[in-house]
């Protein structure tokens, strides 16, 4: 697994308090990992800080799963 | 009780009577304060009086870019914004039939839209800190209405609905959002009234006197305190019984 994926996973695990093995490629933050809408905003904020990038609101809306987040950040970082 | 040592508070409209009293109350409880307003002189006089832990941040709330920048400047000055008090407000009174779009727009922009922008601007830091206090200064007229103040009453009532909505969203993050609604308070604004006008208003105040700015400061201090952590989405009316709601 890439370095970016590891770092994203760490943030998700810490923020949502879920087991690491639940954070799979297609795991949806809201449907599978128990995030509420405010959690998803906070996750995006945490990604922005961790990777020093800006994630615009319309892009943030497309980040639904762990895989989406890794893909977006890999392209942006 | 009500100890704000180590907390940082941004107060808008701190050059006015009520804003100054709010800043004094928070500062007196140990908070570092950022005093915001348009007029430098009274802000610097107040900062001088408070001494340590006081910063002056000039901001014209009708300037959207300046409003966006204010939370960042406050963080630069104080390290954080733990408490936000949206106190600044203007009036452009006129009879409804004569009120211009401009009078309407100015009051909504400064009193309501800037409050929205400042709340939004401080949320990120409060969310991360899992602690925050937002106190929006509404008005009795937001609840009762007042002839000649359709714009002002709309803005002040709008603040209440906005605060409740935000309170819902961020309650789980340790952030509370409340309003204080002053009644008839001794300020530069009410000093302009003549004795006859004051006497007429006072007949409607069961307490039989005008309120003091300090009494608004005390209400804000309570809502900003750790002890008020379970109070959110409410409006604290401080009006001597003028409207019991």
JSON list of C-alpha atoms in Angstrom, two decimals, chain B residues 7-10 32-35 53-58 69-81:
[
{"chain": "B", "resi": 7, "resn": "UNK", "atom": "CA", "xyz": [-9.10, 31.26, 26.34]},
{"chain": "B", "resi": 8, "resn": "UNK", "atom": "CA", "xyz": [-9.08, 33.77, 23.50]},
{"chain": "B", "resi": 9, "resn": "UNK", "atom": "CA", "xyz": [-12.10, 35.83, 22.57]},
{"chain": "B", "resi": 10, "resn": "UNK", "atom": "CA", "xyz": [-12.90, 37.92, 19.51]},
{"chain": "B", "resi": 32, "resn": "UNK", "atom": "CA", "xyz": [-7.22, 37.24, 26.02]},
{"chain": "B", "resi": 33, "resn": "UNK", "atom": "CA", "xyz": [-9.39, 39.52, 23.90]},
{"chain": "B", "resi": 34, "resn": "UNK", "atom": "CA", "xyz": [-9.26, 40.83, 20.35]},
{"chain": "B", "resi": 35, "resn": "UNK", "atom": "CA", "xyz": [-11.17, 44.08, 20.09]},
{"chain": "B", "resi": 53, "resn": "UNK", "atom": "CA", "xyz": [-4.02, 40.28, 26.88]},
{"chain": "B", "resi": 54, "resn": "UNK", "atom": "CA", "xyz": [-5.76, 42.85, 24.66]},
{"chain": "B", "resi": 55, "resn": "UNK", "atom": "CA", "xyz": [-5.35, 43.24, 20.90]},
{"chain": "B", "resi": 56, "resn": "UNK", "atom": "CA", "xyz": [-6.91, 45.75, 18.52]},
{"chain": "B", "resi": 57, "resn": "UNK", "atom": "CA", "xyz": [-8.14, 44.52, 15.13]},
{"chain": "B", "resi": 58, "resn": "UNK", "atom": "CA", "xyz": [-9.76, 47.15, 12.98]},
{"chain": "B", "resi": 69, "resn": "UNK", "atom": "CA", "xyz": [-9.74, 38.06, 7.03]},
{"chain": "B", "resi": 70, "resn": "UNK", "atom": "CA", "xyz": [-10.73, 38.93, 10.61]},
{"chain": "B", "resi": 71, "resn": "UNK", "atom": "CA", "xyz": [-10.77, 35.40, 12.12]},
{"chain": "B", "resi": 72, "resn": "UNK", "atom": "CA", "xyz": [-7.33, 34.73, 10.64]},
{"chain": "B", "resi": 73, "resn": "UNK", "atom": "CA", "xyz": [-5.98, 38.00, 12.06]},
{"chain": "B", "resi": 74, "resn": "UNK", "atom": "CA", "xyz": [-7.43, 37.09, 15.44]},
{"chain": "B", "resi": 75, "resn": "UNK", "atom": "CA", "xyz": [-5.70, 33.69, 15.33]},
{"chain": "B", "resi": 76, "resn": "UNK", "atom": "CA", "xyz": [-2.44, 35.37, 14.40]},
{"chain": "B", "resi": 77, "resn": "UNK", "atom": "CA", "xyz": [-2.77, 37.79, 17.31]},
{"chain": "B", "resi": 78, "resn": "UNK", "atom": "CA", "xyz": [-3.99, 35.36, 19.96]},
{"chain": "B", "resi": 79, "resn": "UNK", "atom": "CA", "xyz": [-3.16, 31.86, 18.71]},
{"chain": "B", "resi": 80, "resn": "UNK", "atom": "CA", "xyz": [-6.81, 30.79, 18.57]},
{"chain": "B", "resi": 81, "resn": "UNK", "atom": "CA", "xyz": [-10.39, 32.00, 18.73]}
]
